[in-house]
PDB file of C-alpha atoms in Angstrom:
ATOM      1  CA  MET A   1      55.910  16.324 -26.014  1.00  0.00           C
ATOM      2  CA  TYR A   2      56.822  18.834 -28.659  1.00  0.00           C
ATOM      3  CA  GLY A   3      55.367  18.390 -32.111  1.00  0.00           C
ATOM      4  CA  PRO A   4      56.041  19.550 -35.677  1.00  0.00           C
ATOM      5  CA  PRO A   5      56.989  23.109 -36.527  1.00  0.00           C
ATOM      6  CA  VAL A   6      54.433  25.854 -36.519  1.00  0.00           C
ATOM      7  CA  ASP A   7      54.426  26.594 -40.260  1.00  0.00           C
ATOM      8  CA  LEU A   8      53.805  30.122 -41.485  1.00  0.00           C
ATOM      9  CA  SER A   9      55.549  29.666 -44.821  1.00  0.00           C
ATOM     10  CA  PHE A  10      54.128  30.877 -48.134  1.00  0.00           C
ATOM     11  CA  LYS A  11      51.829  33.285 -46.414  1.00  0.00           C
ATOM     12  CA  ASP A  12      53.009  36.450 -48.268  1.00  0.00           C
ATOM     13  CA  ILE A  13      53.974  38.065 -44.918  1.00  0.00           C
ATOM     14  CA  ASN A  14      55.760  41.399 -45.441  1.00  0.00           C
ATOM     15  CA  SER A  15      56.845  42.003 -41.876  1.00  0.00           C
ATOM     16  CA  ILE A  16      57.337  39.598 -38.949  1.00  0.00           C
ATOM     17  CA  SER A  17      54.428  41.191 -37.095  1.00  0.00           C
ATOM     18  CA  GLY A  18      52.263  40.296 -40.114  1.00  0.00           C
ATOM     19  CA  ALA A  19      52.542  36.713 -38.906  1.00  0.00           C
ATOM     20  CA  LEU A  20      50.233  37.555 -35.974  1.00  0.00           C
ATOM     21  CA  VAL A  21      47.149  37.643 -38.175  1.00  0.00           C
ATOM     22  CA  GLU A  22      47.964  34.360 -39.958  1.00  0.00           C
ATOM     23  CA  GLU A  23      46.906  30.810 -39.173  1.00  0.00           C
ATOM     24  CA  PRO A  24      49.654  28.208 -39.410  1.00  0.00           C
ATOM     25  CA  ARG A  25      49.544  25.829 -42.366  1.00  0.00           C
ATOM     26  CA  SER A  26      48.213  22.388 -41.499  1.00  0.00           C
ATOM     27  CA  GLY A  27      50.724  19.648 -42.076  1.00  0.00           C
ATOM     28  CA  LEU A  28      50.604  15.847 -42.084  1.00  0.00           C
ATOM     29  CA  ARG A  29      51.043  15.786 -38.274  1.00  0.00           C
ATOM     30  CA  PRO A  30      48.557  17.803 -36.221  1.00  0.00           C
ATOM     31  CA  LEU A  31      49.782  20.722 -34.153  1.00  0.00           C
ATOM     32  CA  ASN A  32      48.986  20.227 -30.472  1.00  0.00           C
ATOM     33  CA  THR A  33      48.106  23.142 -28.229  1.00  0.00           C
ATOM     34  CA  ASN A  34      47.969  23.861 -24.522  1.00  0.00           C
ATOM     35  CA  SER A  35      44.957  25.160 -22.611  1.00  0.00           C
ATOM     36  CA  GLU A  36      45.717  28.671 -23.816  1.00  0.00           C
ATOM     37  CA  GLY A  37      45.691  27.613 -27.408  1.00  0.00           C
ATOM     38  CA  LYS A  38      49.432  28.034 -27.845  1.00  0.00           C
ATOM     39  CA  TYR A  39      51.322  25.486 -29.851  1.00  0.00           C
ATOM     40  CA  LEU A  40      53.409  22.835 -28.174  1.00  0.00           C
ATOM     41  CA  SER A  41      56.313  23.139 -30.521  1.00  0.00           C
ATOM     42  CA  ARG A  42      59.918  24.316 -30.316  1.00  0.00           C
ATOM     43  CA  SER A  43      60.064  25.011 -34.053  1.00  0.00           C
ATOM     44  CA  LEU A  44      58.813  27.824 -36.224  1.00  0.00           C
ATOM     45  CA  ARG A  45      58.930  28.006 -40.036  1.00  0.00           C
ATOM     46  CA  ILE A  46      58.394  31.485 -41.513  1.00  0.00           C
ATOM     47  CA  SER A  47      60.071  30.817 -44.864  1.00  0.00           C
ATOM     48  CA  TYR A  48      59.077  31.902 -48.395  1.00  0.00           C
ATOM     49  CA  ASN A  49      57.682  35.247 -47.368  1.00  0.00           C
ATOM     50  CA  ASN A  50      58.813  38.882 -47.888  1.00  0.00           C
ATOM     51  CA  ILE A  51      60.111  39.601 -44.393  1.00  0.00           C
ATOM     52  CA  THR A  52      62.845  42.227 -44.182  1.00  0.00           C
ATOM     53  CA  ASP A  53      62.852  42.996 -40.455  1.00  0.00           C
ATOM     54  CA  LEU A  54      62.697  40.797 -37.355  1.00  0.00           C
ATOM     55  CA  THR A  55      62.083  43.500 -34.755  1.00  0.00           C
ATOM     56  CA  ASP A  56      58.848  41.985 -33.437  1.00  0.00           C
ATOM     57  CA  LEU A  57      60.048  38.349 -33.460  1.00  0.00           C
ATOM     58  CA  GLN A  58      59.695  37.870 -29.677  1.00  0.00           C
ATOM     59  CA  ASN A  59      56.000  38.888 -29.860  1.00  0.00           C
ATOM     60  CA  VAL A  60      55.380  36.447 -32.714  1.00  0.00           C
ATOM     61  CA  LEU A  61      57.040  33.635 -30.728  1.00  0.00           C
ATOM     62  CA  ALA A  62      55.021  34.477 -27.639  1.00  0.00           C
ATOM     63  CA  HIS A  63      51.819  34.618 -29.691  1.00  0.00           C
ATOM     64  CA  PHE A  64      52.251  31.145 -31.216  1.00  0.00           C
ATOM     65  CA  LEU A  65      54.435  29.058 -28.892  1.00  0.00           C
ATOM     66  CA  ALA A  66      53.658  27.716 -25.433  1.00  0.00           C
ATOM     67  CA  ARG A  67      57.315  28.138 -24.444  1.00  0.00           C
ATOM     68  CA  PRO A  68      58.808  30.775 -26.743  1.00  0.00           C
ATOM     69  CA  SER A  69      62.100  31.024 -24.823  1.00  0.00           C
ATOM     70  CA  GLN A  70      62.730  27.322 -25.643  1.00  0.00           C
ATOM     71  CA  ILE A  71      62.590  27.671 -29.362  1.00  0.00           C
ATOM     72  CA  GLY A  72      65.258  25.392 -30.830  1.00  0.00           C
ATOM     73  CA  TRP A  73      64.645  25.513 -34.600  1.00  0.00           C
ATOM     74  CA  LEU A  74      63.773  28.618 -36.654  1.00  0.00           C
ATOM     75  CA  ASP A  75      63.449  28.697 -40.417  1.00  0.00           C
ATOM     76  CA  LEU A  76      63.610  32.176 -41.962  1.00  0.00           C
ATOM     77  CA  SER A  77      64.804  31.036 -45.348  1.00  0.00           C
ATOM     78  CA  PHE A  78      63.769  32.703 -48.554  1.00  0.00           C
ATOM     79  CA  ASN A  79      62.743  36.033 -47.219  1.00  0.00           C
ATOM     80  CA  ARG A  80      64.305  39.451 -47.801  1.00  0.00           C
ATOM     81  CA  ILE A  81      66.439  39.654 -44.647  1.00  0.00           C
ATOM     82  CA  THR A  82      69.644  41.706 -45.206  1.00  0.00           C
ATOM     83  CA  HIS A  83      70.900  41.846 -41.570  1.00  0.00           C
ATOM     84  CA  ILE A  84      71.147  39.400 -38.720  1.00  0.00           C
ATOM     85  CA  ASP A  85      68.937  41.150 -36.191  1.00  0.00           C
ATOM     86  CA  PRO A  86      70.125  41.199 -32.553  1.00  0.00           C
ATOM     87  CA  VAL A  87      66.759  39.715 -31.590  1.00  0.00           C
ATOM     88  CA  LEU A  88      67.989  36.358 -32.839  1.00  0.00           C
ATOM     89  CA  CYS A  89      70.681  36.408 -30.160  1.00  0.00           C
ATOM     90  CA  GLU A  90      68.000  36.511 -27.509  1.00  0.00           C
ATOM     91  CA  LEU A  91      66.913  32.997 -28.552  1.00  0.00           C
ATOM     92  CA  ARG A  92      69.349  31.304 -26.187  1.00  0.00           C
ATOM     93  CA  GLU A  93      68.091  27.736 -26.821  1.00  0.00           C
ATOM     94  CA  LEU A  94      68.323  27.996 -30.610  1.00  0.00           C
ATOM     95  CA  ARG A  95      70.059  25.029 -32.121  1.00  0.00           C
ATOM     96  CA  VAL A  96      69.111  25.281 -35.798  1.00  0.00           C
ATOM     97  CA  LEU A  97      68.784  28.478 -37.832  1.00  0.00           C
ATOM     98  CA  TYR A  98      67.946  28.593 -41.484  1.00  0.00           C
ATOM     99  CA  LEU A  99      68.754  31.887 -43.211  1.00  0.00           C
ATOM    100  CA  HIS A 100      69.474  30.687 -46.721  1.00  0.00           C
ATOM    101  CA  GLY A 101      68.029  32.503 -49.716  1.00  0.00           C
ATOM    102  CA  ASN A 102      67.999  35.942 -48.154  1.00  0.00           C
ATOM    103  CA  GLY A 103      69.988  39.113 -48.904  1.00  0.00           C
ATOM    104  CA  ILE A 104      72.620  39.115 -46.138  1.00  0.00           C
ATOM    105  CA  TRP A 105      75.603  40.960 -47.719  1.00  0.00           C
ATOM    106  CA  ASN A 106      77.998  41.714 -44.857  1.00  0.00           C
ATOM    107  CA  LEU A 107      80.002  38.700 -43.638  1.00  0.00           C
ATOM    108  CA  SER A 108      80.548  40.308 -40.191  1.00  0.00           C
ATOM    109  CA  GLU A 109      76.806  40.002 -39.595  1.00  0.00           C
ATOM    110  CA  VAL A 110      77.413  36.327 -38.688  1.00  0.00           C
ATOM    111  CA  ASP A 111      79.570  37.438 -35.713  1.00  0.00           C
ATOM    112  CA  ARG A 112      76.438  38.551 -33.897  1.00  0.00           C
ATOM    113  CA  LEU A 113      75.383  34.849 -33.523  1.00  0.00           C
ATOM    114  CA  ARG A 114      78.415  34.037 -31.331  1.00  0.00           C
ATOM    115  CA  GLU A 115      76.201  34.370 -28.226  1.00  0.00           C
ATOM    116  CA  LEU A 116      74.110  31.327 -29.317  1.00  0.00           C
ATOM    117  CA  GLN A 117      76.174  28.654 -27.579  1.00  0.00           C
ATOM    118  CA  TYR A 118      73.820  25.780 -28.606  1.00  0.00           C
ATOM    119  CA  LEU A 119      73.600  26.709 -32.296  1.00  0.00           C
ATOM    120  CA  HIS A 120      74.946  23.708 -34.144  1.00  0.00           C
ATOM    121  CA  THR A 121      73.330  24.070 -37.572  1.00  0.00           C
ATOM    122  CA  ILE A 122      73.087  27.104 -39.804  1.00  0.00           C
ATOM    123  CA  THR A 123      72.341  27.805 -43.426  1.00  0.00           C
ATOM    124  CA  LEU A 124      73.477  30.937 -45.098  1.00  0.00           C
ATOM    125  CA  HIS A 125      73.957  29.895 -48.709  1.00  0.00           C
ATOM    126  CA  GLY A 126      72.048  31.852 -51.275  1.00  0.00           C
ATOM    127  CA  ASN A 127      73.002  35.136 -49.537  1.00  0.00           C
ATOM    128  CA  VAL A 128      75.485  37.597 -51.053  1.00  0.00           C
ATOM    129  CA  ILE A 129      77.994  36.712 -48.328  1.00  0.00           C
ATOM    130  CA  GLU A 130      78.398  33.323 -49.978  1.00  0.00           C
ATOM    131  CA  THR A 131      80.380  34.932 -52.758  1.00  0.00           C
ATOM    132  CA  ASN A 132      83.088  36.093 -50.331  1.00  0.00           C
ATOM    133  CA  ARG A 133      86.115  33.756 -50.602  1.00  0.00           C
ATOM    134  CA  LYS A 134      86.467  33.917 -46.766  1.00  0.00           C
ATOM    135  CA  TYR A 135      82.789  32.886 -46.283  1.00  0.00           C
ATOM    136  CA  ARG A 136      83.055  29.296 -44.936  1.00  0.00           C
ATOM    137  CA  ASN A 137      86.216  29.951 -42.872  1.00  0.00           C
ATOM    138  CA  HIS A 138      84.680  33.065 -41.352  1.00  0.00           C
ATOM    139  CA  VAL A 139      81.421  31.381 -40.349  1.00  0.00           C
ATOM    140  CA  ILE A 140      83.117  28.299 -38.873  1.00  0.00           C
ATOM    141  CA  SER A 141      85.620  30.563 -37.061  1.00  0.00           C
ATOM    142  CA  ALA A 142      82.852  32.827 -35.693  1.00  0.00           C
ATOM    143  CA  LEU A 143      80.679  29.794 -34.684  1.00  0.00           C
ATOM    144  CA  PRO A 144      83.134  27.112 -33.601  1.00  0.00           C
ATOM    145  CA  GLN A 145      80.406  24.961 -32.115  1.00  0.00           C
ATOM    146  CA  LEU A 146      78.795  24.364 -35.578  1.00  0.00           C
ATOM    147  CA  LYS A 147      78.350  20.758 -36.638  1.00  0.00           C
ATOM    148  CA  THR A 148      76.598  21.544 -39.961  1.00  0.00           C
ATOM    149  CA  MET A 149      76.764  24.564 -42.242  1.00  0.00           C
ATOM    150  CA  ASP A 150      74.715  24.865 -45.438  1.00  0.00           C
ATOM    151  CA  PHE A 151      73.566  21.279 -45.092  1.00  0.00           C
ATOM    152  CA  SER A 152      77.138  20.080 -45.091  1.00  0.00           C
ATOM    153  CA  VAL A 153      79.049  18.602 -42.129  1.00  0.00           C
ATOM    154  CA  VAL A 154      81.741  20.829 -40.721  1.00  0.00           C
ATOM    155  CA  THR A 155      84.835  18.618 -40.687  1.00  0.00           C
ATOM    156  CA  ARG A 156      87.664  18.596 -38.154  1.00  0.00           C
ATOM    157  CA  GLY A 157      90.025  19.825 -40.923  1.00  0.00           C
ATOM    158  CA  GLU A 158      87.752  22.807 -41.604  1.00  0.00           C
ATOM    159  CA  ARG A 159      87.821  23.686 -37.897  1.00  0.00           C
ATOM    160  CA  VAL A 160      91.600  23.578 -37.872  1.00  0.00           C
ATOM    161  CA  LEU A 161      91.797  25.748 -40.980  1.00  0.00           C
ATOM    162  CA  ALA A 162      89.273  28.191 -39.581  1.00  0.00           C
ATOM    163  CA  ASN A 163      91.296  28.499 -36.378  1.00  0.00           C
ATOM    164  CA  ILE A 164      94.484  29.134 -38.329  1.00  0.00           C
ATOM    165  CA  TRP A 165      92.649  31.597 -40.541  1.00  0.00           C
ATOM    166  CA  ARG A 166      91.263  33.426 -37.499  1.00  0.00           C
ATOM    167  CA  HIS A 167      94.668  33.587 -35.887  1.00  0.00           C
ATOM    168  CA  CYS A 168      96.293  34.939 -39.011  1.00  0.00           C
ATOM    169  CA  SER A 169      93.444  37.457 -39.524  1.00  0.00           C
ATOM    170  CA  ASN A 170      93.737  38.706 -35.930  1.00  0.00           C
ATOM    171  CA  GLN A 171      97.516  39.077 -36.259  1.00  0.00           C
ATOM    172  CA  GLY A 172      97.003  41.108 -39.433  1.00  0.00           C
ATOM    173  CA  GLU A 173      94.533  43.425 -37.637  1.00  0.00           C
ATOM    174  CA  ASN A 174      96.891  43.919 -34.710  1.00  0.00           C
ATOM    175  CA  THR A 175      99.761  44.743 -37.091  1.00  0.00           C
ATOM    176  CA  GLU A 176      97.561  47.245 -38.999  1.00  0.00           C
ATOM    177  CA  GLU A 177      96.418  48.861 -35.689  1.00  0.00           C
ATOM    178  CA  SER A 178      99.924  49.224 -34.422  1.00  0.00           C
ATOM    179  CA  LEU A 179     101.011  50.939 -37.682  1.00  0.00           C
ATOM    180  CA  GLN A 180      98.316  53.632 -37.380  1.00  0.00           C
TER     181      GLN A 180
END
């Protein structure tokens, strides 16, 4: 049985590898471990820190979790992340990803997450990309399997509009390419 998230929030961690020297916060429900002392959880919370880079994320997952490849929920909210690191795409079982309250400024960064076929919930509000008028359409178009975005249900109508938007955007790109 998998328990509550391993919680490394509010630890003043400056880099993802800085988590390796921290002890998880104790919550209301105890964290269970296996015989190697690794946590029996599929969830990791590393929110409210100062993390800018996720390069060593796989080592952090392997350090804390009994089955790091099966992580399904990752909370990286309220850090200083400006790019969606390709290491996130290696988390093939990821279903929920919280990235709100960071500094992601390029909307095309979201496209990297297309490989995560089980990802059904994402938060990106509170990033600079949220100010782009194409924001919600782009994210829903890039990640058509989403059920929830920014704590709001993705409706059937939004899916239809995102598909139309994507189709029109692709046609515009093809027209521009053929003119050059």
